[in-house]
mmCIF file of C-alpha atoms in Angstrom:
data_model
loop_
_atom_site.group_PDB
_atom_site.id
_atom_site.type_symbol
_atom_site.label_atom_id
_atom_site.label_comp_id
_atom_site.label_asym_id
_atom_site.label_seq_id
_atom_site.Cartn_x
_atom_site.Cartn_y
_atom_site.Cartn_z
ATOM 1 C CA MET X 228 -138.067 -26.759 72.855
ATOM 2 C CA THR X 229 -135.391 -27.937 70.433
ATOM 3 C CA ASP X 230 -134.787 -28.580 66.769
ATOM 4 C CA LYS X 231 -132.291 -31.352 67.626
ATOM 5 C CA LEU X 232 -132.917 -35.104 67.644
ATOM 6 C CA VAL X 233 -134.083 -36.348 71.033
ATOM 7 C CA THR X 234 -134.071 -39.905 72.401
ATOM 8 C CA VAL X 235 -136.252 -40.787 75.389
ATOM 9 C CA ARG X 236 -136.622 -44.175 77.079
ATOM 10 C CA SER X 237 -137.953 -45.611 80.302
ATOM 11 C CA GLN X 238 -136.169 -47.995 82.632
ATOM 12 C CA ASP X 239 -138.124 -51.022 81.297
ATOM 13 C CA ASP X 240 -141.212 -52.120 79.365
ATOM 14 C CA ALA X 241 -143.393 -51.952 82.486
ATOM 15 C CA HIS X 242 -142.979 -48.161 82.670
ATOM 16 C CA ALA X 243 -144.691 -46.877 79.539
ATOM 17 C CA PHE X 244 -145.110 -43.174 78.843
ATOM 18 C CA TYR X 245 -146.724 -40.978 76.201
ATOM 19 C CA ALA X 246 -144.622 -38.981 73.745
ATOM 20 C CA ALA X 247 -145.504 -36.563 70.969
ATOM 21 C CA MET X 248 -143.761 -34.277 68.513
ATOM 22 C CA TYR X 249 -144.744 -30.623 68.435
ATOM 23 C CA MET X 250 -143.987 -27.962 65.869
ATOM 24 C CA THR X 251 -144.279 -24.353 66.940
ATOM 25 C CA GLY X 252 -145.740 -21.569 64.834
ATOM 26 C CA GLU X 253 -144.055 -20.296 61.712
ATOM 27 C CA GLN X 254 -142.123 -17.536 63.503
ATOM 28 C CA TYR X 255 -139.823 -20.138 65.114
ATOM 29 C CA SER X 256 -139.038 -21.848 61.803
ATOM 30 C CA SER X 257 -137.047 -18.799 60.642
ATOM 31 C CA ILE X 258 -137.254 -17.415 57.196
ATOM 32 C CA ILE X 259 -136.339 -19.847 54.421
ATOM 33 C CA GLY X 260 -136.004 -18.171 51.043
ATOM 34 C CA GLY X 261 -138.042 -15.197 52.252
ATOM 35 C CA ARG X 262 -140.836 -17.413 53.612
ATOM 36 C CA ASN X 263 -141.818 -18.600 57.044
ATOM 37 C CA ILE X 264 -142.908 -22.175 56.446
ATOM 38 C CA GLY X 265 -144.849 -24.358 58.820
ATOM 39 C CA ASP X 266 -147.303 -23.707 61.598
ATOM 40 C CA ALA X 267 -148.142 -25.349 64.876
ATOM 41 C CA ASP X 268 -148.869 -29.077 64.725
ATOM 42 C CA PHE X 269 -148.870 -32.045 67.071
ATOM 43 C CA VAL X 270 -148.094 -35.675 66.143
ATOM 44 C CA ASN X 271 -148.252 -38.811 68.301
ATOM 45 C CA VAL X 272 -145.027 -40.820 68.538
ATOM 46 C CA ILE X 273 -145.764 -44.492 67.842
ATOM 47 C CA PRO X 274 -144.251 -46.943 70.381
ATOM 48 C CA SER X 275 -141.857 -49.405 68.740
ATOM 49 C CA GLY X 276 -144.061 -52.309 69.846
ATOM 50 C CA GLN X 277 -146.753 -50.904 67.540
ATOM 51 C CA PHE X 278 -144.584 -50.358 64.441
ATOM 52 C CA LEU X 279 -145.922 -51.960 61.252
ATOM 53 C CA ASP X 280 -144.284 -53.525 58.195
ATOM 54 C CA ARG X 281 -146.493 -51.761 55.603
ATOM 55 C CA TYR X 282 -148.074 -48.319 55.324
ATOM 56 C CA VAL X 283 -150.434 -46.868 52.734
ATOM 57 C CA PHE X 284 -150.602 -43.099 53.198
ATOM 58 C CA PHE X 285 -151.751 -39.912 51.489
ATOM 59 C CA ALA X 286 -149.811 -36.662 51.180
ATOM 60 C CA ASP X 287 -151.865 -33.499 50.616
ATOM 61 C CA TYR X 288 -151.376 -31.820 47.209
ATOM 62 C CA SER X 289 -152.064 -28.335 48.581
ATOM 63 C CA PHE X 290 -148.798 -28.097 50.566
ATOM 64 C CA ARG X 291 -145.537 -26.839 49.042
ATOM 65 C CA GLU X 292 -143.193 -29.220 50.900
ATOM 66 C CA THR X 293 -143.864 -32.875 51.771
ATOM 67 C CA THR X 294 -141.435 -35.042 53.714
ATOM 68 C CA LEU X 295 -141.466 -38.391 55.473
ATOM 69 C CA THR X 296 -139.693 -39.473 58.628
ATOM 70 C CA ILE X 297 -139.064 -43.211 58.787
ATOM 71 C CA VAL X 298 -137.759 -44.968 61.908
ATOM 72 C CA ARG X 299 -136.884 -48.651 61.665
ATOM 73 C CA LYS X 300 -136.234 -51.127 64.465
ATOM 74 C CA LYS X 301 -133.445 -53.710 64.360
ATOM 75 C CA THR X 302 -134.579 -57.326 64.038
ATOM 76 C CA GLU X 303 -132.721 -60.515 65.004
ATOM 77 C CA THR X 304 -131.040 -60.441 61.581
ATOM 78 C CA GLY X 305 -130.295 -56.694 61.540
ATOM 79 C CA PHE X 306 -132.123 -53.801 59.923
ATOM 80 C CA ALA X 307 -134.566 -54.850 57.210
ATOM 81 C CA PRO X 308 -134.632 -52.729 54.040
ATOM 82 C CA VAL X 309 -137.520 -50.259 53.710
ATOM 83 C CA GLU X 310 -138.924 -49.651 50.238
ATOM 84 C CA LEU X 311 -141.013 -46.665 49.185
ATOM 85 C CA ASP X 312 -143.124 -47.428 46.110
ATOM 86 C CA CYS X 313 -142.057 -44.289 44.235
ATOM 87 C CA ALA X 314 -138.390 -44.252 45.311
ATOM 88 C CA GLY X 315 -137.258 -47.840 45.743
ATOM 89 C CA GLU X 316 -135.130 -48.983 48.681
ATOM 90 C CA LEU X 317 -134.286 -46.185 51.113
ATOM 91 C CA THR X 318 -130.559 -46.192 51.846
ATOM 92 C CA GLU X 319 -129.689 -43.071 53.845
ATOM 93 C CA PHE X 320 -130.554 -44.313 57.346
ATOM 94 C CA GLN X 321 -128.653 -42.910 60.330
ATOM 95 C CA PRO X 322 -128.375 -44.268 63.899
ATOM 96 C CA LEU X 323 -130.997 -43.071 66.370
ATOM 97 C CA GLY X 324 -130.086 -43.360 70.044
ATOM 98 C CA ALA X 325 -127.005 -44.880 71.626
ATOM 99 C CA ASN X 326 -127.924 -48.587 71.789
ATOM 100 C CA GLY X 327 -127.996 -49.291 68.023
ATOM 101 C CA ASP X 328 -131.570 -50.626 67.945
ATOM 102 C CA TYR X 329 -133.069 -47.878 65.757
ATOM 103 C CA GLU X 330 -132.261 -45.941 62.607
ATOM 104 C CA TYR X 331 -134.054 -43.045 60.919
ATOM 105 C CA THR X 332 -134.160 -41.306 57.569
ATOM 106 C CA TRP X 333 -135.935 -38.316 56.087
ATOM 107 C CA VAL X 334 -137.360 -38.515 52.574
ATOM 108 C CA THR X 335 -138.495 -35.465 50.605
ATOM 109 C CA LEU X 336 -141.447 -36.273 48.334
ATOM 110 C CA THR X 337 -141.958 -32.713 47.037
ATOM 111 C CA LYS X 338 -139.912 -29.551 47.350
ATOM 112 C CA ASP X 339 -141.401 -26.224 46.285
ATOM 113 C CA ARG X 340 -144.316 -28.226 44.784
ATOM 114 C CA THR X 341 -141.870 -30.153 42.570
ATOM 115 C CA PRO X 342 -141.958 -33.983 42.682
ATOM 116 C CA GLN X 343 -138.565 -35.438 43.669
ATOM 117 C CA SER X 344 -136.650 -38.000 41.589
ATOM 118 C CA PHE X 345 -135.148 -41.227 42.948
ATOM 119 C CA PRO X 346 -133.445 -44.244 41.319
ATOM 120 C CA LYS X 347 -136.747 -46.142 41.004
ATOM 121 C CA GLY X 348 -138.937 -43.209 39.950
ATOM 122 C CA THR X 349 -140.468 -39.921 40.999
ATOM 123 C CA CYS X 350 -142.255 -39.254 44.288
ATOM 124 C CA ASN X 351 -145.193 -36.888 44.550
ATOM 125 C CA ASN X 352 -148.106 -36.093 46.809
ATOM 126 C CA GLY X 353 -151.165 -38.324 46.769
ATOM 127 C CA ARG X 354 -151.304 -42.044 47.546
ATOM 128 C CA ASN X 355 -148.023 -43.747 48.400
ATOM 129 C CA GLU X 356 -146.967 -46.999 50.019
ATOM 130 C CA ALA X 357 -143.961 -48.151 52.062
ATOM 131 C CA ARG X 358 -143.099 -51.705 53.105
ATOM 132 C CA SER X 359 -140.425 -53.781 54.805
ATOM 133 C CA ASN X 360 -139.868 -57.244 56.256
ATOM 134 C CA GLY X 361 -139.098 -55.556 59.581
ATOM 135 C CA PRO X 362 -140.980 -53.143 61.835
ATOM 136 C CA PHE X 363 -140.828 -49.412 61.149
ATOM 137 C CA ALA X 364 -142.732 -46.189 61.801
ATOM 138 C CA LEU X 365 -143.677 -43.675 59.129
ATOM 139 C CA TYR X 366 -144.625 -40.028 59.680
ATOM 140 C CA VAL X 367 -145.945 -37.683 56.971
ATOM 141 C CA TRP X 368 -145.251 -33.927 57.105
ATOM 142 C CA GLY X 369 -146.620 -31.180 54.865
ATOM 143 C CA MET X 370 -145.517 -27.555 55.142
ATOM 144 C CA ASP X 371 -146.285 -24.302 53.393
ATOM 145 C CA ASP X 372 -146.384 -20.598 54.199
ATOM 146 C CA ALA X 373 -147.706 -20.418 57.790
ATOM 147 C CA ALA X 374 -149.389 -23.822 57.365
ATOM 148 C CA SER X 375 -148.508 -27.419 58.170
ATOM 149 C CA TYR X 376 -149.804 -30.852 59.008
ATOM 150 C CA GLY X 377 -148.266 -34.046 60.276
ATOM 151 C CA TYR X 378 -149.475 -37.506 61.169
ATOM 152 C CA ALA X 379 -148.276 -41.007 61.937
ATOM 153 C CA GLY X 380 -148.879 -43.255 58.936
ATOM 154 C CA GLY X 381 -150.424 -45.937 61.147
ATOM 155 C CA ALA X 382 -149.901 -48.131 64.192
ATOM 156 C CA GLY X 383 -150.489 -51.714 65.230
ATOM 157 C CA LEU X 384 -153.040 -51.133 67.981
ATOM 158 C CA ARG X 385 -151.962 -53.998 70.202
ATOM 159 C CA ALA X 386 -151.482 -54.064 73.954
ATOM 160 C CA LEU X 387 -147.956 -53.248 75.045
ATOM 161 C CA ASN X 388 -148.216 -53.992 78.766
ATOM 162 C CA PRO X 389 -150.883 -55.602 80.921
ATOM 163 C CA ILE X 390 -153.257 -53.320 82.744
ATOM 164 C CA THR X 391 -155.427 -54.502 85.596
ATOM 165 C CA PRO X 392 -158.327 -52.072 85.899
ATOM 166 C CA GLN X 393 -159.246 -50.972 89.387
ATOM 167 C CA ILE X 394 -162.910 -51.760 89.988
ATOM 168 C CA PRO X 395 -164.560 -49.543 92.596
ATOM 169 C CA LYS X 396 -166.462 -51.306 95.362
#
């Protein structure tokens, strides 16, 4: 268990594996402002071959804190800008991993139930949309006192490697 960034990869595309993100119960989160926020949740990690270029997602109004995690993949021309409808272009990406193929950013939509302001406007819970000319993943997180949820904003459900089923005789 860790609260640090972790990078995992296989030796090649033919050796796929499953990955997920887990959040423990609120006792591990430590007290923030006299509150233990968050609770156990489990979120699938989307393989980069299934990243999309557009997400329409909903953030639950009943949670005190709402954040996004966005991971973008480098294209032949570099990293494509990612735009969030309520915030405009997201600019605070940081490298993820050692090979320079991915970057991530965290975006706070609400903090203590207060919508957050950005150059293009104000972000809040409810319906939102993100888009780019390049592939990226989007994860939505909501947290409150001893409560949380998280989910991947979507995935391109396409085959990543060929599978030959074994047919019993």
